[in-house]
Amino acid sequence: MRFFDTHTHLDFLSQALNCPIGELTKNAQQQGIERLLIVAISAKNFEKVTACAKQFPLQLRYGLGLHPLYIEQHQERDLAILEQLLAQQDPLCTAVAEIGLERAVESLRCNEMWKKQCMFLERQLLLAKRYDLPINLHSRQSHDQLFPFLKKAQLARTGVVHGFAGSYEQAKRFVDLGYKIGVGGTITYQRANKTRETIRKLPLDALLLETDCPDMPVFGFQGQPNRPEYMKVTFQTLCELRTETAEQVAKTIWHTSEQLFWSSL
């Protein structure tokens, strides 16, 4: 079975483990994680993310974007830098990522920061539309606020709501709009009943697998940096929740992931 980790921060994992990117991708491949998408969080790591993918083009693709968690440090010029890079249409750049909305951090919900979050999201959705790229979305305690932005944007290539933790009704609204739902380590925790039930009920072709490494650890590996190979634990849990065979689950999700994030053309 073949797997595609559709949301990683390999540059930060490499730093956390003091381990070269090449070794990380090799370890992932040994567990069947053949492809990985590495996403940016700010203009400061655009160059590093790009370099990682260019070093290992058979395994990696990358996305460039301005993460809402760091909205305080983002500047207007960062949007200009982002557009300049997207305009180059590098075939290895297959997403505008990581973008979205953040409401779990109180300081980022104040009027000034919330307006800035919304403005940056809107501008990046326009860039995704202009350069015909899918998006990889951060949405924490903000599913209901995010949906209207996506509905208004009407992206042809849509994308994924990554690391989804929410209700079935919220997920279905995204899916009905053409978006995929990112399945991560959350479902490996028995207490995550709402998210587990949501993932069990959604159409299989609406799901993607991801790690968000080095974040979002799977059960049993708390306190450790998450790694792409731990995605197999999430996959095993997913298979327990679903009625399809493991082979069917793997094949469908591989196809969906590859179709969305492997080629920018």
Tab-separated table of C-alpha atoms in Angstrom:
chain	number	residue	atom	x	y	z
A	1	MET	CA	0.000	0.000	0.000
A	2	ARG	CA	1.161	3.504	-0.865
A	3	PHE	CA	0.663	6.603	1.258
A	4	PHE	CA	0.877	10.385	0.831
A	5	ASP	CA	1.386	12.588	3.898
A	6	THR	CA	-0.514	15.660	2.741
A	7	HIS	CA	0.575	18.020	5.513
A	8	THR	CA	4.084	18.199	6.976
A	9	HIS	CA	6.532	20.734	8.356
A	10	LEU	CA	9.628	18.687	7.537
A	11	ASP	CA	11.907	21.683	7.947
A	12	PHE	CA	10.858	22.028	11.590
A	13	LEU	CA	10.973	18.262	12.159
A	14	SER	CA	14.517	18.179	10.780
A	15	GLN	CA	15.470	20.929	13.200
A	16	ALA	CA	13.728	19.281	16.182
A	17	LEU	CA	15.410	15.925	15.619
A	18	ASN	CA	18.685	17.303	14.228
A	19	CYS	CA	18.080	14.934	11.337
A	20	PRO	CA	18.645	15.618	7.607
A	21	ILE	CA	15.613	15.865	5.335
A	22	GLY	CA	16.963	12.970	3.277
A	23	GLU	CA	16.922	10.671	6.286
A	24	LEU	CA	13.377	11.755	7.195
A	25	THR	CA	12.097	10.991	3.696
A	26	LYS	CA	13.949	7.666	3.653
A	27	ASN	CA	12.407	6.627	6.987
A	28	ALA	CA	8.992	7.593	5.642
A	29	GLN	CA	9.479	5.590	2.439
A	30	GLN	CA	10.404	2.493	4.406
A	31	GLN	CA	6.912	2.655	5.934
A	32	GLY	CA	5.199	3.167	2.578
A	33	ILE	CA	4.912	6.974	2.908
A	34	GLU	CA	6.095	7.598	-0.634
A	35	ARG	CA	5.030	11.204	-1.047
A	36	LEU	CA	4.880	14.203	1.235
A	37	LEU	CA	3.678	17.775	1.006
A	38	ILE	CA	5.758	20.255	3.008
A	39	VAL	CA	3.944	23.501	3.796
A	40	ALA	CA	5.185	26.937	4.807
A	41	ILE	CA	4.037	29.092	7.710
A	42	SER	CA	5.651	32.467	6.956
A	43	ALA	CA	7.776	34.281	4.406
A	44	LYS	CA	10.799	33.423	6.546
A	45	ASN	CA	10.612	29.733	5.681
A	46	PHE	CA	9.570	29.987	2.012
A	47	GLU	CA	13.155	29.471	0.893
A	48	LYS	CA	13.764	26.485	3.177
A	49	VAL	CA	10.545	24.732	2.197
A	50	THR	CA	11.289	25.277	-1.495
A	51	ALA	CA	14.849	23.982	-1.115
A	52	CYS	CA	13.651	20.818	0.643
A	53	ALA	CA	11.335	19.913	-2.225
A	54	LYS	CA	13.911	20.716	-4.890
A	55	GLN	CA	16.418	18.456	-3.121
A	56	PHE	CA	14.026	15.487	-3.175
A	57	PRO	CA	11.622	16.035	-6.098
A	58	LEU	CA	10.637	12.362	-6.339
A	59	GLN	CA	9.200	12.386	-2.816
A	60	LEU	CA	8.298	15.989	-2.018
A	61	ARG	CA	6.003	18.741	-3.165
A	62	TYR	CA	5.625	22.074	-1.382
A	63	GLY	CA	3.094	24.765	-0.617
A	64	LEU	CA	3.683	28.434	0.176
A	65	GLY	CA	1.417	30.440	2.431
A	66	LEU	CA	1.095	32.667	5.480
A	67	HIS	CA	-0.214	30.790	8.529
A	68	PRO	CA	-2.876	32.576	10.630
A	69	LEU	CA	-1.194	31.587	13.894
A	70	TYR	CA	1.628	34.003	13.012
A	71	ILE	CA	-0.628	36.808	11.783
A	72	GLU	CA	0.981	39.334	14.148
A	73	GLN	CA	4.329	39.045	12.355
A	74	HIS	CA	3.034	38.908	8.772
A	75	GLN	CA	3.478	42.069	6.756
A	76	GLU	CA	1.802	43.366	3.607
A	77	ARG	CA	5.079	42.829	1.748
A	78	ASP	CA	4.897	39.108	2.590
A	79	LEU	CA	1.819	38.834	0.377
A	80	ALA	CA	3.782	40.480	-2.431
A	81	ILE	CA	6.647	38.009	-1.926
A	82	LEU	CA	4.167	35.133	-1.953
A	83	GLU	CA	2.607	36.290	-5.206
A	84	GLN	CA	6.007	36.771	-6.806
A	85	LEU	CA	6.965	33.177	-5.976
A	86	LEU	CA	3.628	31.687	-7.032
A	87	ALA	CA	3.876	33.559	-10.329
A	88	GLN	CA	7.003	31.529	-11.152
A	89	GLN	CA	4.706	28.480	-11.411
A	90	ASP	CA	7.284	26.020	-10.168
A	91	PRO	CA	5.807	22.556	-10.899
A	92	LEU	CA	6.962	21.393	-7.457
A	93	CYS	CA	4.799	24.066	-5.804
A	94	THR	CA	1.390	22.409	-5.736
A	95	ALA	CA	-0.505	24.369	-3.066
A	96	VAL	CA	-1.080	27.666	-1.339
A	97	ALA	CA	-0.370	26.507	2.180
A	98	GLU	CA	-0.678	26.789	5.073
A	99	ILE	CA	-3.443	29.374	5.241
A	100	GLY	CA	-6.694	29.777	7.156
A	101	LEU	CA	-8.162	31.101	10.386
A	102	GLU	CA	-7.202	30.747	14.072
A	103	ARG	CA	-9.626	31.346	16.950
A	104	ALA	CA	-8.132	29.177	19.694
A	105	VAL	CA	-5.613	31.859	20.683
A	106	GLU	CA	-7.385	34.678	22.490
A	107	SER	CA	-5.002	37.441	21.400
A	108	LEU	CA	-5.673	36.586	17.754
A	109	ARG	CA	-9.431	36.998	18.193
A	110	CYS	CA	-9.243	40.697	19.064
A	111	ASN	CA	-10.793	42.980	16.491
A	112	GLU	CA	-7.514	44.153	14.948
A	113	MET	CA	-5.964	40.702	14.583
A	114	TRP	CA	-9.181	39.087	13.406
A	115	LYS	CA	-9.587	41.679	10.645
A	116	LYS	CA	-5.981	41.070	9.628
A	117	GLN	CA	-6.530	37.298	9.596
A	118	CYS	CA	-9.562	37.690	7.360
A	119	MET	CA	-7.757	40.057	5.006
A	120	PHE	CA	-4.754	37.732	4.646
A	121	LEU	CA	-7.032	34.762	4.035
A	122	GLU	CA	-8.991	36.592	1.347
A	123	ARG	CA	-5.829	37.755	-0.402
A	124	GLN	CA	-4.356	34.244	-0.386
A	125	LEU	CA	-7.573	32.712	-1.699
A	126	LEU	CA	-7.376	35.162	-4.588
A	127	LEU	CA	-3.801	34.067	-5.278
A	128	ALA	CA	-4.846	30.405	-5.233
A	129	LYS	CA	-7.555	31.210	-7.761
A	130	ARG	CA	-5.216	33.275	-9.940
A	131	TYR	CA	-2.557	30.562	-10.120
A	132	ASP	CA	-4.997	27.629	-10.127
A	133	LEU	CA	-3.580	25.988	-7.014
A	134	PRO	CA	-5.393	24.018	-4.297
A	135	ILE	CA	-5.224	25.228	-0.701
A	136	ASN	CA	-4.255	23.534	2.555
A	137	LEU	CA	-6.273	25.118	5.345
A	138	HIS	CA	-5.677	25.653	9.030
A	139	SER	CA	-8.977	25.987	10.893
A	140	ARG	CA	-8.975	25.880	14.675
A	141	GLN	CA	-12.282	26.687	16.373
A	142	SER	CA	-13.128	28.557	13.159
A	143	HIS	CA	-14.983	26.137	10.863
A	144	ASP	CA	-18.162	28.225	10.826
A	145	GLN	CA	-16.205	31.429	10.158
A	146	LEU	CA	-14.079	29.814	7.428
A	147	PHE	CA	-16.916	28.365	5.364
A	148	PRO	CA	-18.266	31.698	3.982
A	149	PHE	CA	-14.797	32.670	2.738
A	150	LEU	CA	-14.483	29.391	0.817
A	151	LYS	CA	-17.992	29.642	-0.571
A	152	LYS	CA	-17.330	33.178	-1.809
A	153	ALA	CA	-13.920	32.272	-3.308
A	154	GLN	CA	-15.340	29.536	-5.568
A	155	LEU	CA	-11.975	27.911	-6.190
A	156	ALA	CA	-11.867	25.495	-9.100
A	157	ARG	CA	-9.266	23.259	-7.421
A	158	THR	CA	-10.482	23.597	-3.795
A	159	GLY	CA	-8.210	21.854	-1.251
A	160	VAL	CA	-8.310	20.349	2.238
A	161	VAL	CA	-9.329	21.460	5.716
A	162	HIS	CA	-6.327	19.980	7.479
A	163	GLY	CA	-6.265	18.349	10.920
A	164	PHE	CA	-10.039	18.476	11.091
A	165	ALA	CA	-11.630	18.340	14.540
A	166	GLY	CA	-15.300	19.192	14.402
A	167	SER	CA	-18.821	17.947	13.829
A	168	TYR	CA	-20.170	15.928	10.939
A	169	GLU	CA	-22.400	18.844	9.940
A	170	GLN	CA	-19.409	21.189	9.716
A	171	ALA	CA	-17.363	18.668	7.736
A	172	LYS	CA	-20.225	17.937	5.338
A	173	ARG	CA	-20.586	21.620	4.490
A	174	PHE	CA	-16.926	21.691	3.414
A	175	VAL	CA	-17.264	18.403	1.513
A	176	ASP	CA	-20.400	19.583	-0.277
A	177	LEU	CA	-18.390	22.614	-1.386
A	178	GLY	CA	-15.776	20.283	-2.901
A	179	TYR	CA	-13.189	20.296	-0.116
A	180	LYS	CA	-11.422	17.322	1.427
A	181	ILE	CA	-11.054	16.644	5.135
A	182	GLY	CA	-7.574	16.048	6.574
A	183	VAL	CA	-7.410	13.058	8.915
A	184	GLY	CA	-4.613	13.234	11.476
A	185	GLY	CA	-3.585	11.944	14.872
A	186	THR	CA	-6.724	13.244	16.585
A	187	ILE	CA	-8.701	10.128	15.611
A	188	THR	CA	-6.218	7.862	17.430
A	189	TYR	CA	-7.519	9.183	20.755
A	190	GLN	CA	-10.604	7.389	22.070
A	191	ARG	CA	-11.862	10.589	23.691
A	192	ALA	CA	-12.166	12.317	20.309
A	193	ASN	CA	-15.626	10.833	19.815
A	194	LYS	CA	-17.075	13.661	17.715
A	195	THR	CA	-14.194	13.711	15.241
A	196	ARG	CA	-14.005	9.906	15.037
A	197	GLU	CA	-17.723	9.685	14.306
A	198	THR	CA	-17.404	12.405	11.662
A	199	ILE	CA	-14.575	10.585	9.882
A	200	ARG	CA	-16.503	7.311	10.049
A	201	LYS	CA	-19.541	8.826	8.294
A	202	LEU	CA	-17.945	10.942	5.552
A	203	PRO	CA	-17.466	9.592	2.006
A	204	LEU	CA	-14.109	7.835	1.721
A	205	ASP	CA	-13.087	9.926	-1.281
A	206	ALA	CA	-13.479	13.074	0.858
A	207	LEU	CA	-10.624	12.045	3.171
A	208	LEU	CA	-6.861	12.651	3.120
A	209	LEU	CA	-4.209	11.393	5.547
A	210	GLU	CA	-1.646	13.662	7.192
A	211	THR	CA	0.659	14.018	10.186
A	212	ASP	CA	1.260	17.780	10.605
A	213	CYS	CA	4.681	16.643	11.834
A	214	PRO	CA	6.330	17.561	14.138
A	215	ASP	CA	2.933	18.504	15.650
A	216	MET	CA	-0.341	16.626	16.249
A	217	PRO	CA	1.156	13.423	17.771
A	218	VAL	CA	-0.709	10.134	17.525
A	219	PHE	CA	-1.769	8.246	20.650
A	220	GLY	CA	1.140	6.452	22.283
A	221	PHE	CA	3.695	8.988	21.083
A	222	GLN	CA	2.658	11.996	23.154
A	223	GLY	CA	5.514	14.315	24.057
A	224	GLN	CA	7.562	13.249	21.034
A	225	PRO	CA	7.940	15.057	17.703
A	226	ASN	CA	5.479	13.545	15.270
A	227	ARG	CA	6.965	11.843	12.185
A	228	PRO	CA	5.579	10.904	8.749
A	229	GLU	CA	5.935	7.182	9.482
A	230	TYR	CA	3.542	7.517	12.431
A	231	MET	CA	0.813	8.165	9.876
A	232	LYS	CA	0.462	4.383	9.696
A	233	VAL	CA	-1.024	4.491	13.220
A	234	THR	CA	-3.644	6.967	12.010
A	235	PHE	CA	-4.319	4.757	8.978
A	236	GLN	CA	-4.861	1.695	11.188
A	237	THR	CA	-7.336	3.650	13.335
A	238	LEU	CA	-9.101	4.910	10.228
A	239	CYS	CA	-9.504	1.352	8.976
A	240	GLU	CA	-11.052	0.371	12.302
A	241	LEU	CA	-13.595	3.178	11.936
A	242	ARG	CA	-14.499	2.439	8.317
A	243	THR	CA	-16.419	-0.436	6.691
A	244	GLU	CA	-14.149	-0.621	3.617
A	245	THR	CA	-11.147	-2.939	3.449
A	246	ALA	CA	-7.723	-1.531	4.336
A	247	GLU	CA	-6.672	-1.914	0.695
A	248	GLN	CA	-9.720	0.045	-0.446
A	249	VAL	CA	-9.077	2.816	2.081
A	250	ALA	CA	-5.413	3.109	1.108
A	251	LYS	CA	-6.061	3.035	-2.649
A	252	THR	CA	-8.845	5.637	-2.548
A	253	ILE	CA	-6.960	8.067	-0.308
A	254	TRP	CA	-3.762	7.699	-2.355
A	255	HIS	CA	-5.660	8.550	-5.532
A	256	THR	CA	-7.396	11.561	-3.951
A	257	SER	CA	-4.148	12.886	-2.473
A	258	GLU	CA	-2.184	12.483	-5.688
A	259	GLN	CA	-4.902	14.120	-7.751
A	260	LEU	CA	-5.053	17.130	-5.428
A	261	PHE	CA	-1.454	17.808	-4.438
A	262	TRP	CA	1.037	15.966	-6.638
A	263	SER	CA	0.892	18.012	-9.807
A	264	SER	CA	0.421	21.760	-10.141
A	265	LEU	CA	-0.415	21.440	-13.852
